[in-house]
Amino acid sequence: MSKGTSLSKDELLTLLDKLKGLTLKPKEKTVFSIGGRGHYENPISDVLAFFLDPNEVHELGPLVAQAMLKCAGITAAPHSIQAIYREHVTSEQARLDLVLVGDDWVLAIENKVYHSADNPFSHYKEYLGRTYPGHKQYFILLSPKNDKAEGWHPVSFTDLAQAIQANMAEQVLELPFNKWHFFLRDFLTNLKRLSGADAMDDITFELLQESMSDIYRLEKIKETFNEEVKQRGLKLLAERIGEGFTVKMQKWASDVPVYRFRRDEWNDGNDVVLVVGYGAERSHKLRIYIDGPVLNKLSGVLEGAGYKYENKGESNDRWDCYFLDKNYFSITRGLEELSKVAKLVDDWHVATGRIIAK
């Protein structure tokens, strides 16, 4: 590949061919990732304590506790949980993340996200033995990657999440339809993310790493192309209608690029939009955004020019005039058609005295 700021046509085609089959799955957002605390141990332990308690308001009963015990091969009955403690302080002022106490059993859970498992585990075991004599003791080390500690059963975030999801699938007809059900699903997604379940595979990472300098140059090429689309659109509008147009580039859902063209003299907020298609179809569409009352009067002009459209009301009381019968398989053709539609809109503004013809 060339070392300059641009790629030759052959280099560009080679790079695009290399990356063509690459599919990157977007990471699902959760309440935890949005809040920026999804990787903190304390919030994870707090949420886990809430769902482990069969008597809490989530109405899921022992579903989560049952999954946790099953992951560690523990046969204790989750229904018999009498108390759950967070940050349980020991005789040496150490803190156990979670302690579950049953009728005749006690379970300590240490939750480790990005910290190494170097806690005083032997002290924890000795302390529980003295504090809960006659109770069978269980110990779980919960972590993203199955960290190990002598005498503690390792449980990964993914294993726990999958066990909980399996229980949810088995009890789907019995589960409550409430906010906690959805919150738990979000929590499980966060756990799996922390364990690297949605991480990029090594082959993809290496491919992108090797091509990174060219990808950066490709981004510059894309920026240059977007600017060229805007300038060509403005040139067509100036030639067909006149000066005074502005353009903004936006991204809609799934990163679909759109170019919004507006004339300064259209002071009613109207604009004409080219929606760029990519993927299998690669067809481009036109939309115009017009105030509802204006569209009612302009619709005859559009229909007279052969445009069929569908009106879609929006929350801000504006109308989306979406042309159903036009797909343009090149941006050049789409821009040409956009300039024609803009001319119809501009002519209507002139004819109704909204703007003065020059």
Short mmCIF file of C-alpha atoms in Angstrom, two decimals:
data_model
loop_
_atom_site.label_atom_id
_atom_site.label_comp_id
_atom_site.label_asym_id
_atom_site.label_seq_id
_atom_site.Cartn_x
_atom_site.Cartn_y
_atom_site.Cartn_z
CA MET A 1 0.00 0.00 0.00
CA SER A 2 1.11 3.54 -0.66
CA LYS A 3 2.52 5.60 2.15
CA GLY A 4 0.99 8.92 1.08
CA THR A 5 -2.23 10.51 2.21
CA SER A 6 -4.28 8.88 -0.56
CA LEU A 7 -4.71 5.50 -2.16
CA SER A 8 -4.45 4.69 -5.83
CA LYS A 9 -7.48 3.14 -7.50
CA ASP A 10 -5.89 -0.33 -7.46
CA GLU A 11 -4.86 0.03 -3.80
CA LEU A 12 -8.35 1.20 -2.87
CA LEU A 13 -10.00 -1.74 -4.64
CA THR A 14 -7.57 -4.17 -3.01
CA LEU A 15 -8.31 -2.80 0.46
CA LEU A 16 -12.07 -2.81 -0.10
CA ASP A 17 -11.93 -6.38 -1.35
CA LYS A 18 -9.99 -7.42 1.76
CA LEU A 19 -12.52 -5.80 4.09
CA LYS A 20 -15.65 -6.66 2.10
CA GLY A 21 -16.45 -9.85 3.97
CA LEU A 22 -15.77 -8.30 7.36
CA THR A 23 -18.82 -8.02 9.60
CA LEU A 24 -18.49 -6.25 12.92
CA LYS A 25 -21.39 -6.83 15.28
CA PRO A 26 -22.25 -3.61 17.12
CA LYS A 27 -22.03 -3.86 20.89
CA GLU A 28 -25.47 -3.75 22.47
CA LYS A 29 -25.86 -0.82 24.83
CA THR A 30 -27.11 -1.40 28.35
CA VAL A 31 -28.07 0.83 31.24
CA PHE A 32 -24.72 -0.10 32.77
CA SER A 33 -22.63 0.81 29.72
CA ILE A 34 -24.51 4.08 29.25
CA GLY A 35 -23.95 5.02 32.88
CA GLY A 36 -20.27 4.15 32.61
CA ARG A 37 -20.28 1.96 35.73
CA GLY A 38 -20.83 -1.42 34.13
CA HIS A 39 -17.33 -2.66 34.99
CA TYR A 40 -17.32 -1.57 38.64
CA GLU A 41 -17.37 -4.40 41.18
CA ASN A 42 -19.60 -2.72 43.75
CA PRO A 43 -22.54 -1.92 41.43
CA ILE A 44 -22.37 -5.44 40.01
CA SER A 45 -22.39 -6.95 43.49
CA ASP A 46 -25.23 -4.65 44.58
CA VAL A 47 -27.41 -5.68 41.64
CA LEU A 48 -26.49 -9.33 42.11
CA ALA A 49 -27.44 -9.18 45.81
CA PHE A 50 -30.83 -7.76 44.86
CA PHE A 51 -31.62 -10.52 42.38
CA LEU A 52 -30.18 -13.29 44.58
CA ASP A 53 -32.69 -12.42 47.30
CA PRO A 54 -35.84 -14.47 46.59
CA ASN A 55 -37.89 -12.15 48.80
CA GLU A 56 -37.06 -8.92 46.95
CA VAL A 57 -39.59 -6.95 44.90
CA HIS A 58 -38.38 -8.35 41.56
CA GLU A 59 -40.88 -11.24 41.99
CA LEU A 60 -38.45 -13.68 40.37
CA GLY A 61 -38.20 -15.75 43.53
CA PRO A 62 -35.09 -17.96 43.78
CA LEU A 63 -34.46 -18.02 40.01
CA VAL A 64 -31.09 -16.23 40.14
CA ALA A 65 -29.94 -17.89 43.37
CA GLN A 66 -30.80 -21.27 41.90
CA ALA A 67 -28.64 -20.53 38.86
CA MET A 68 -25.72 -19.36 41.01
CA LEU A 69 -25.80 -22.49 43.16
CA LYS A 70 -26.12 -24.74 40.11
CA CYS A 71 -23.04 -23.16 38.50
CA ALA A 72 -20.98 -24.16 41.52
CA GLY A 73 -22.52 -27.62 41.84
CA ILE A 74 -24.11 -26.68 45.17
CA THR A 75 -27.19 -28.70 46.12
CA ALA A 76 -28.42 -26.34 48.85
CA ALA A 77 -32.03 -25.20 48.46
CA PRO A 78 -32.21 -21.55 47.32
CA HIS A 79 -35.67 -21.26 48.88
CA SER A 80 -34.06 -21.50 52.32
CA ILE A 81 -32.05 -18.25 52.05
CA GLN A 82 -32.55 -16.38 55.31
CA ALA A 83 -30.18 -13.44 54.84
CA ILE A 84 -27.91 -11.83 52.26
CA TYR A 85 -25.06 -9.55 53.32
CA ARG A 86 -23.07 -7.09 51.22
CA GLU A 87 -19.53 -6.08 52.20
CA HIS A 88 -19.65 -8.49 55.13
CA VAL A 89 -16.91 -7.33 57.54
CA THR A 90 -14.80 -10.10 59.07
CA SER A 91 -12.92 -10.17 62.37
CA GLU A 92 -9.83 -8.80 60.63
CA GLN A 93 -11.78 -5.98 58.95
CA ALA A 94 -11.65 -7.70 55.57
CA ARG A 95 -14.79 -7.45 53.45
CA LEU A 96 -16.58 -10.33 51.78
CA ASP A 97 -18.49 -9.14 48.72
CA LEU A 98 -21.55 -11.32 49.28
CA VAL A 99 -22.60 -13.76 51.96
CA LEU A 100 -25.77 -15.84 51.62
CA VAL A 101 -27.02 -17.62 54.72
CA GLY A 102 -29.42 -20.56 54.49
CA ASP A 103 -30.99 -22.88 57.07
CA ASP A 104 -27.92 -25.05 57.39
CA TRP A 105 -25.52 -23.61 54.85
CA VAL A 106 -23.57 -20.44 54.14
CA LEU A 107 -22.17 -19.24 50.83
CA ALA A 108 -19.44 -16.63 50.34
CA ILE A 109 -19.14 -14.99 46.92
CA GLU A 110 -16.13 -12.91 45.93
CA ASN A 111 -16.73 -10.84 42.81
CA LYS A 112 -13.61 -9.91 40.85
CA VAL A 113 -13.91 -7.88 37.66
CA TYR A 114 -10.52 -6.43 36.74
CA HIS A 115 -8.70 -7.03 40.02
CA SER A 116 -6.59 -10.10 40.61
CA ALA A 117 -7.86 -12.77 42.98
CA ASP A 118 -5.45 -12.02 45.84
CA ASN A 119 -7.92 -11.60 48.71
CA PRO A 120 -7.35 -13.35 52.08
CA PHE A 121 -9.37 -16.37 50.99
CA SER A 122 -8.10 -18.66 53.76
CA HIS A 123 -9.13 -16.07 56.35
CA TYR A 124 -12.60 -15.85 54.79
CA LYS A 125 -13.04 -19.61 55.16
CA GLU A 126 -11.81 -19.60 58.75
CA TYR A 127 -14.08 -16.67 59.62
CA LEU A 128 -17.23 -18.26 58.17
CA GLY A 129 -16.48 -21.49 60.03
CA ARG A 130 -16.36 -19.61 63.35
CA THR A 131 -19.30 -17.33 62.59
CA TYR A 132 -21.67 -19.99 61.27
CA PRO A 133 -20.82 -23.20 63.15
CA GLY A 134 -22.85 -26.18 62.03
CA HIS A 135 -23.46 -24.64 58.60
CA LYS A 136 -22.07 -26.31 55.50
CA GLN A 137 -19.74 -23.83 53.83
CA TYR A 138 -19.57 -23.00 50.13
CA PHE A 139 -17.25 -20.58 48.36
CA ILE A 140 -17.60 -19.06 44.89
CA LEU A 141 -15.09 -16.87 43.06
CA LEU A 142 -17.07 -14.94 40.43
CA SER A 143 -15.04 -13.33 37.64
CA PRO A 144 -15.11 -12.63 33.89
CA LYS A 145 -12.59 -15.37 33.04
CA ASN A 146 -12.91 -18.18 35.61
CA ASP A 147 -10.19 -16.93 37.96
CA LYS A 148 -8.95 -19.56 40.40
CA ALA A 149 -8.35 -19.59 44.17
CA GLU A 150 -7.69 -22.67 46.30
CA GLY A 151 -10.86 -24.00 47.89
CA TRP A 152 -13.13 -21.63 45.92
CA HIS A 153 -15.34 -22.75 43.05
CA PRO A 154 -14.71 -20.59 39.95
CA VAL A 155 -17.80 -19.26 38.14
CA SER A 156 -17.45 -17.04 35.09
CA PHE A 157 -19.81 -14.18 34.28
CA THR A 158 -20.81 -15.96 31.07
CA ASP A 159 -21.58 -19.23 32.87
CA LEU A 160 -23.74 -17.41 35.41
CA ALA A 161 -25.55 -15.38 32.74
CA GLN A 162 -26.26 -18.49 30.67
CA ALA A 163 -27.52 -20.41 33.71
CA ILE A 164 -29.88 -17.57 34.62
CA GLN A 165 -31.10 -17.31 31.03
CA ALA A 166 -31.73 -21.06 30.96
CA ASN A 167 -33.86 -20.76 34.10
CA MET A 168 -35.74 -17.85 32.57
CA ALA A 169 -36.45 -19.88 29.43
CA GLU A 170 -37.78 -22.80 31.48
CA GLN A 171 -40.01 -20.53 33.55
CA VAL A 172 -41.00 -18.08 30.81
CA LEU A 173 -44.75 -18.50 31.41
CA GLU A 174 -44.35 -17.91 35.13
CA LEU A 175 -42.08 -14.87 35.01
CA PRO A 176 -43.58 -11.51 35.94
CA PHE A 177 -43.92 -8.92 33.20
CA ASN A 178 -42.32 -6.06 35.10
CA LYS A 179 -39.38 -3.70 34.87
CA TRP A 180 -37.13 -6.01 36.91
CA HIS A 181 -37.43 -8.73 34.30
CA PHE A 182 -36.02 -6.39 31.65
CA PHE A 183 -33.45 -4.94 34.05
CA LEU A 184 -32.14 -8.44 34.74
CA ARG A 185 -31.78 -9.11 31.02
CA ASP A 186 -29.78 -5.90 30.70
CA PHE A 187 -27.62 -6.94 33.64
CA LEU A 188 -26.89 -10.32 32.04
CA THR A 189 -25.88 -8.62 28.79
CA ASN A 190 -23.46 -6.49 30.79
CA LEU A 191 -21.97 -9.57 32.49
CA LYS A 192 -21.39 -11.31 29.17
CA ARG A 193 -19.80 -8.19 27.75
CA LEU A 194 -17.37 -8.02 30.67
CA SER A 195 -16.38 -11.62 30.00
CA GLY A 196 -15.54 -10.72 26.41
CA ALA A 197 -18.47 -12.58 24.84
CA ASP A 198 -18.94 -9.83 22.23
CA ALA A 199 -15.25 -9.02 21.84
CA MET A 200 -13.65 -8.90 18.40
CA ASP A 201 -12.01 -12.18 17.44
CA ASP A 202 -8.22 -12.27 17.04
CA ILE A 203 -8.28 -12.85 13.27
CA THR A 204 -10.44 -9.78 12.69
CA PHE A 205 -8.33 -7.74 15.09
CA GLU A 206 -5.11 -8.70 13.29
CA LEU A 207 -6.62 -7.93 9.89
CA LEU A 208 -7.71 -4.48 11.01
CA GLN A 209 -4.42 -3.87 12.79
CA GLU A 210 -2.45 -4.67 9.63
CA SER A 211 -4.69 -2.40 7.55
CA MET A 212 -5.09 0.42 10.08
CA SER A 213 -3.00 3.03 8.29
CA ASP A 214 -4.91 2.38 5.06
CA ILE A 215 -8.24 2.43 6.91
CA TYR A 216 -7.39 5.87 8.26
CA ARG A 217 -6.63 7.01 4.73
CA LEU A 218 -9.91 5.45 3.64
CA GLU A 219 -11.72 7.55 6.24
CA LYS A 220 -10.12 10.65 4.76
CA ILE A 221 -11.26 9.54 1.32
CA LYS A 222 -14.80 9.10 2.67
CA GLU A 223 -14.73 12.60 4.16
CA THR A 224 -13.54 13.99 0.83
CA PHE A 225 -16.27 12.08 -0.99
CA ASN A 226 -18.98 13.37 1.38
CA GLU A 227 -17.80 16.92 0.82
CA GLU A 228 -17.85 16.34 -2.94
CA VAL A 229 -21.45 15.08 -2.76
CA LYS A 230 -22.45 18.23 -0.88
CA GLN A 231 -20.67 20.52 -3.32
CA ARG A 232 -22.14 18.78 -6.37
CA GLY A 233 -25.59 19.05 -4.86
CA LEU A 234 -25.13 22.75 -4.15
CA LYS A 235 -23.82 23.31 -7.69
CA LEU A 236 -26.86 21.63 -9.26
CA LEU A 237 -29.22 23.64 -7.05
CA ALA A 238 -27.44 26.89 -7.89
CA GLU A 239 -27.63 26.14 -11.62
CA ARG A 240 -31.29 25.10 -11.53
CA ILE A 241 -32.65 27.54 -8.93
CA GLY A 242 -30.09 30.02 -7.68
CA GLU A 243 -27.80 30.75 -4.76
CA GLY A 244 -28.66 30.62 -1.08
CA PHE A 245 -28.69 26.87 -0.43
CA THR A 246 -26.99 25.24 2.54
CA VAL A 247 -26.39 21.56 3.20
CA LYS A 248 -25.86 19.51 6.33
CA MET A 249 -24.81 15.90 6.49
CA GLN A 250 -26.41 13.72 9.16
CA LYS A 251 -26.52 10.06 10.09
CA TRP A 252 -29.77 8.26 10.72
CA ALA A 253 -30.36 4.82 12.23
CA SER A 254 -27.73 2.22 11.33
CA ASP A 255 -25.39 5.07 10.31
CA VAL A 256 -27.33 5.74 7.10
CA PRO A 257 -25.87 9.00 5.72
CA VAL A 258 -28.27 11.73 4.60
CA TYR A 259 -27.70 15.11 2.96
CA ARG A 260 -30.19 17.83 3.90
CA PHE A 261 -30.40 20.77 1.48
CA ARG A 262 -32.29 23.93 2.40
CA ARG A 263 -32.63 27.37 0.87
CA ASP A 264 -32.25 30.28 3.25
CA GLU A 265 -35.38 31.90 1.82
CA TRP A 266 -37.46 28.85 2.70
CA ASN A 267 -37.98 30.32 6.14
CA ASP A 268 -40.73 27.82 6.99
CA GLY A 269 -38.20 25.13 7.85
CA ASN A 270 -38.63 23.03 4.71
CA ASP A 271 -35.77 21.02 3.27
CA VAL A 272 -35.04 18.37 0.65
CA VAL A 273 -33.10 15.27 1.68
CA LEU A 274 -31.11 12.62 -0.17
CA VAL A 275 -30.97 9.36 1.80
CA VAL A 276 -27.91 7.41 0.71
CA GLY A 277 -28.42 3.67 0.43
CA TYR A 278 -25.71 1.09 0.84
CA GLY A 279 -25.55 -2.64 1.36
CA ALA A 280 -27.27 -5.08 -0.97
CA GLU A 281 -29.62 -2.61 -2.71
CA ARG A 282 -27.40 0.46 -2.89
CA SER A 283 -30.44 2.48 -3.94
CA HIS A 284 -30.85 6.08 -2.86
CA LYS A 285 -34.13 7.74 -1.95
CA LEU A 286 -35.49 11.26 -1.74
CA ARG A 287 -37.48 12.78 1.06
CA ILE A 288 -38.72 16.29 1.62
CA TYR A 289 -39.62 17.63 5.02
CA ILE A 290 -42.36 20.20 4.86
CA ASP A 291 -44.70 21.78 7.40
CA GLY A 292 -48.08 20.03 7.31
CA PRO A 293 -50.14 23.03 6.08
CA VAL A 294 -47.58 23.75 3.36
CA LEU A 295 -47.60 20.15 2.15
CA ASN A 296 -51.40 20.17 1.84
CA LYS A 297 -51.06 23.01 -0.66
CA LEU A 298 -47.91 21.72 -2.33
CA SER A 299 -49.16 18.15 -2.81
CA GLY A 300 -50.95 19.02 -6.05
CA VAL A 301 -47.74 20.40 -7.53
CA LEU A 302 -45.83 17.25 -6.58
CA GLU A 303 -48.49 14.90 -7.91
CA GLY A 304 -48.71 16.92 -11.12
CA ALA A 305 -44.99 16.35 -11.63
CA GLY A 306 -45.46 12.59 -11.29
CA TYR A 307 -44.33 12.08 -7.71
CA LYS A 308 -46.23 9.62 -5.59
CA TYR A 309 -45.62 9.98 -1.91
CA GLU A 310 -46.74 8.93 1.52
CA ASN A 311 -47.30 11.41 4.31
CA LYS A 312 -45.98 10.40 7.72
CA GLY A 313 -46.79 12.56 10.70
CA GLU A 314 -44.00 13.27 13.14
CA SER A 315 -43.99 14.30 16.78
CA ASN A 316 -43.01 17.88 15.94
CA ASP A 317 -46.12 18.31 13.73
CA ARG A 318 -44.11 18.29 10.54
CA TRP A 319 -44.76 15.94 7.66
CA ASP A 320 -42.41 13.53 5.99
CA CYS A 321 -43.12 13.48 2.26
CA TYR A 322 -41.59 10.13 1.33
CA PHE A 323 -41.43 9.32 -2.37
CA LEU A 324 -42.38 5.71 -2.93
CA ASP A 325 -41.85 5.34 -6.66
CA LYS A 326 -38.29 6.56 -7.00
CA ASN A 327 -35.09 4.64 -6.30
CA TYR A 328 -31.86 6.04 -7.69
CA PHE A 329 -28.99 3.67 -8.21
CA SER A 330 -26.36 6.39 -8.30
CA ILE A 331 -25.86 9.40 -6.08
CA THR A 332 -25.40 11.52 -9.20
CA ARG A 333 -28.88 10.57 -10.41
CA GLY A 334 -30.30 11.11 -6.95
CA LEU A 335 -28.82 14.61 -6.76
CA GLU A 336 -30.23 15.47 -10.18
CA GLU A 337 -33.69 14.40 -9.07
CA LEU A 338 -33.27 16.24 -5.78
CA SER A 339 -32.60 19.46 -7.66
CA LYS A 340 -35.81 18.95 -9.68
CA VAL A 341 -37.87 18.44 -6.52
CA ALA A 342 -36.22 21.46 -4.91
CA LYS A 343 -37.17 23.50 -7.98
CA LEU A 344 -40.83 22.50 -7.55
CA VAL A 345 -40.69 23.52 -3.89
CA ASP A 346 -38.97 26.80 -4.73
CA ASP A 347 -41.39 27.61 -7.56
CA TRP A 348 -44.29 27.06 -5.19
CA HIS A 349 -42.73 29.45 -2.69
CA VAL A 350 -42.42 32.06 -5.45
CA ALA A 351 -45.94 31.46 -6.78
CA THR A 352 -47.49 31.90 -3.35
CA GLY A 353 -45.49 35.03 -2.59
CA ARG A 354 -43.51 33.40 0.18
CA ILE A 355 -40.31 34.47 -1.56
CA ILE A 356 -39.70 37.00 -4.30
CA ALA A 357 -38.31 35.73 -7.59
CA LYS A 358 -34.98 37.22 -8.58
#
